[in-house]
Amino acid sequence: MRRHGYARDALIETLHTVQQSFGYLDKESLKFVAASLRVSLSQTYGVATFYHFFTLKPPGEHTCLVCLGTACYIKGAGALVDQAEKTLGVKCGETTPGGKASLLQARCLGSCSVAPVVVYDGELVGNEDPVHLQEHINGWMHA
Ligand code: FES
């Protein structure tokens, strides 16, 4: 938004960035974008629901979002993705067959100081390691 000078016509591009970062557009994000760009919430919802490439819900019951931005990548995000793919048995961008969990990736979540970063169901965990990631995901799968 800052890059576009908070211009209202940056709405679609902003929503794209939000979706890229979090995997989907939740209510809070839509409200935040609408308020920041001074666009009505109904217009923001309208855009988010009109274009098929926007999704308002995470596809799985749980979401594991691994940041693959430069800082996270250098600090070992690749190993986190490998572990997540192995534990869930799906590739990045996919959901487990029963719909239990989705594995998503983002570019930079703005928390590079605690890289590598993983967001579990909207909760950001910094300095993540493959062992903890596996434990966290296994907790979902065997709940
Ligand atoms: S690169 Fe991952 S938070 Fe910035």
Short mmCIF file of C-alpha atoms and ligand atoms in Angstrom, two decimals:
data_model
loop_
_atom_site.label_atom_id
_atom_site.label_comp_id
_atom_site.label_asym_id
_atom_site.label_seq_id
_atom_site.Cartn_x
_atom_site.Cartn_y
_atom_site.Cartn_z
CA MET A 1 0.00 0.00 0.00
CA ARG A 2 2.85 2.33 0.84
CA ARG A 3 4.47 1.57 -2.50
CA HIS A 4 1.32 2.78 -4.24
CA GLY A 5 0.89 5.85 -2.06
CA TYR A 6 -2.27 4.31 -0.52
CA ALA A 7 -4.05 4.92 -3.82
CA ARG A 8 -7.53 3.45 -4.02
CA ASP A 9 -6.87 1.95 -7.42
CA ALA A 10 -4.18 -0.24 -5.85
CA LEU A 11 -6.94 -2.33 -4.24
CA ILE A 12 -6.54 -5.40 -6.45
CA GLU A 13 -2.78 -5.35 -6.24
CA THR A 14 -2.92 -4.94 -2.48
CA LEU A 15 -5.32 -7.87 -2.12
CA HIS A 16 -2.96 -9.91 -4.27
CA THR A 17 -0.08 -9.14 -1.94
CA VAL A 18 -2.15 -10.03 1.12
CA GLN A 19 -3.18 -13.33 -0.42
CA GLN A 20 0.39 -14.08 -1.44
CA SER A 21 1.54 -13.41 2.10
CA PHE A 22 -1.15 -15.27 4.03
CA GLY A 23 -2.53 -17.72 1.49
CA TYR A 24 -6.05 -16.28 1.58
CA LEU A 25 -7.98 -13.13 2.47
CA ASP A 26 -9.55 -13.21 5.90
CA LYS A 27 -12.04 -10.73 7.31
CA GLU A 28 -9.42 -8.84 9.30
CA SER A 29 -7.21 -8.35 6.24
CA LEU A 30 -10.12 -7.12 4.14
CA LYS A 31 -11.12 -4.65 6.85
CA PHE A 32 -7.55 -3.44 7.23
CA VAL A 33 -7.05 -2.96 3.48
CA ALA A 34 -10.41 -1.22 3.10
CA ALA A 35 -9.67 1.20 5.93
CA SER A 36 -6.11 1.88 4.80
CA LEU A 37 -7.09 2.62 1.20
CA ARG A 38 -10.26 4.45 2.26
CA VAL A 39 -12.39 2.09 0.16
CA SER A 40 -15.71 0.81 1.48
CA LEU A 41 -15.69 -2.67 2.98
CA SER A 42 -18.47 -3.74 0.60
CA GLN A 43 -16.40 -2.69 -2.39
CA THR A 44 -13.40 -4.55 -1.02
CA TYR A 45 -15.53 -7.68 -0.48
CA GLY A 46 -16.97 -7.19 -3.95
CA VAL A 47 -13.53 -7.25 -5.54
CA ALA A 48 -12.37 -10.16 -3.36
CA THR A 49 -15.38 -12.28 -4.30
CA PHE A 50 -15.59 -11.26 -7.97
CA TYR A 51 -12.18 -12.49 -9.04
CA HIS A 52 -11.77 -16.24 -8.91
CA PHE A 53 -8.09 -16.03 -7.98
CA PHE A 54 -8.95 -14.60 -4.57
CA THR A 55 -9.94 -16.97 -1.83
CA LEU A 56 -11.56 -15.94 1.45
CA LYS A 57 -10.94 -19.15 3.33
CA PRO A 58 -7.92 -21.29 3.92
CA PRO A 59 -8.52 -24.48 1.96
CA GLY A 60 -7.66 -26.83 4.83
CA GLU A 61 -8.82 -27.00 8.45
CA HIS A 62 -5.28 -25.95 9.44
CA THR A 63 -2.74 -23.91 7.53
CA CYS A 64 1.01 -24.07 7.67
CA LEU A 65 2.50 -21.13 5.85
CA VAL A 66 6.26 -21.14 5.38
CA CYS A 67 7.96 -17.88 4.50
CA LEU A 68 10.34 -18.32 1.58
CA GLY A 69 11.52 -14.72 1.47
CA THR A 70 15.25 -14.12 1.20
CA ALA A 71 16.01 -13.81 4.92
CA CYS A 72 14.00 -16.92 5.77
CA TYR A 73 15.45 -18.82 2.87
CA ILE A 74 19.01 -18.06 3.98
CA LYS A 75 18.12 -19.18 7.53
CA GLY A 76 16.85 -22.56 6.36
CA ALA A 77 13.25 -22.19 5.17
CA GLY A 78 13.99 -24.75 2.47
CA ALA A 79 14.48 -27.44 5.12
CA LEU A 80 11.19 -26.36 6.75
CA VAL A 81 9.31 -26.80 3.47
CA ASP A 82 10.96 -30.19 2.93
CA GLN A 83 9.93 -31.29 6.42
CA ALA A 84 6.39 -29.94 6.04
CA GLU A 85 5.99 -31.68 2.67
CA LYS A 86 7.28 -34.92 4.12
CA THR A 87 5.10 -34.75 7.24
CA LEU A 88 1.91 -33.78 5.39
CA GLY A 89 2.58 -35.84 2.27
CA VAL A 90 1.67 -32.91 0.00
CA LYS A 91 3.53 -30.28 -1.96
CA CYS A 92 3.48 -26.54 -1.24
CA GLY A 93 0.15 -25.07 -2.33
CA GLU A 94 -1.70 -28.34 -1.70
CA THR A 95 -4.14 -29.58 0.94
CA THR A 96 -4.04 -33.03 2.49
CA PRO A 97 -6.65 -35.38 0.98
CA GLY A 98 -8.96 -35.26 4.02
CA GLY A 99 -8.81 -31.45 4.11
CA LYS A 100 -7.00 -31.48 7.45
CA ALA A 101 -4.17 -29.13 6.52
CA SER A 102 -2.88 -26.91 3.75
CA LEU A 103 0.74 -26.11 3.09
CA LEU A 104 1.30 -22.59 1.80
CA GLN A 105 4.25 -20.37 1.14
CA ALA A 106 4.79 -16.65 1.31
CA ARG A 107 7.48 -14.28 0.15
CA CYS A 108 8.18 -12.06 3.15
CA LEU A 109 6.02 -11.58 6.20
CA GLY A 110 7.98 -8.63 7.50
CA SER A 111 9.45 -10.56 10.41
CA CYS A 112 12.89 -11.18 8.94
CA SER A 113 14.61 -10.51 12.29
CA VAL A 114 13.24 -13.83 13.60
CA ALA A 115 13.76 -15.79 10.37
CA PRO A 116 12.93 -18.46 9.46
CA VAL A 117 9.26 -17.85 10.04
CA VAL A 118 6.25 -20.16 9.87
CA VAL A 119 2.63 -19.15 10.44
CA TYR A 120 0.48 -21.91 11.95
CA ASP A 121 -3.24 -21.11 11.73
CA GLY A 122 -2.46 -17.40 11.68
CA GLU A 123 0.04 -17.53 14.54
CA LEU A 124 3.55 -16.52 13.62
CA VAL A 125 6.43 -18.56 15.00
CA GLY A 126 9.94 -17.22 14.54
CA ASN A 127 13.30 -19.03 14.59
CA GLU A 128 11.45 -22.16 13.55
CA ASP A 129 13.23 -25.47 13.06
CA PRO A 130 12.19 -28.66 11.26
CA VAL A 131 11.80 -30.69 14.48
CA HIS A 132 9.34 -28.25 16.04
CA LEU A 133 7.52 -27.90 12.71
CA GLN A 134 7.06 -31.64 12.53
CA GLU A 135 5.78 -31.78 16.12
CA HIS A 136 3.34 -28.94 15.45
CA ILE A 137 1.94 -30.52 12.30
CA ASN A 138 1.76 -33.97 13.88
CA GLY A 139 -0.30 -32.42 16.67
CA TRP A 140 -2.93 -31.42 14.08
CA MET A 141 -2.85 -34.69 12.22
CA HIS A 142 -3.31 -36.84 15.31
CA ALA A 143 -5.81 -34.60 17.13
S1 FES B 1 11.90 -13.17 4.53
FE1 FES B 1 10.61 -14.27 5.85
S2 FES B 1 9.83 -12.75 7.15
FE2 FES B 1 11.02 -11.64 5.76
#
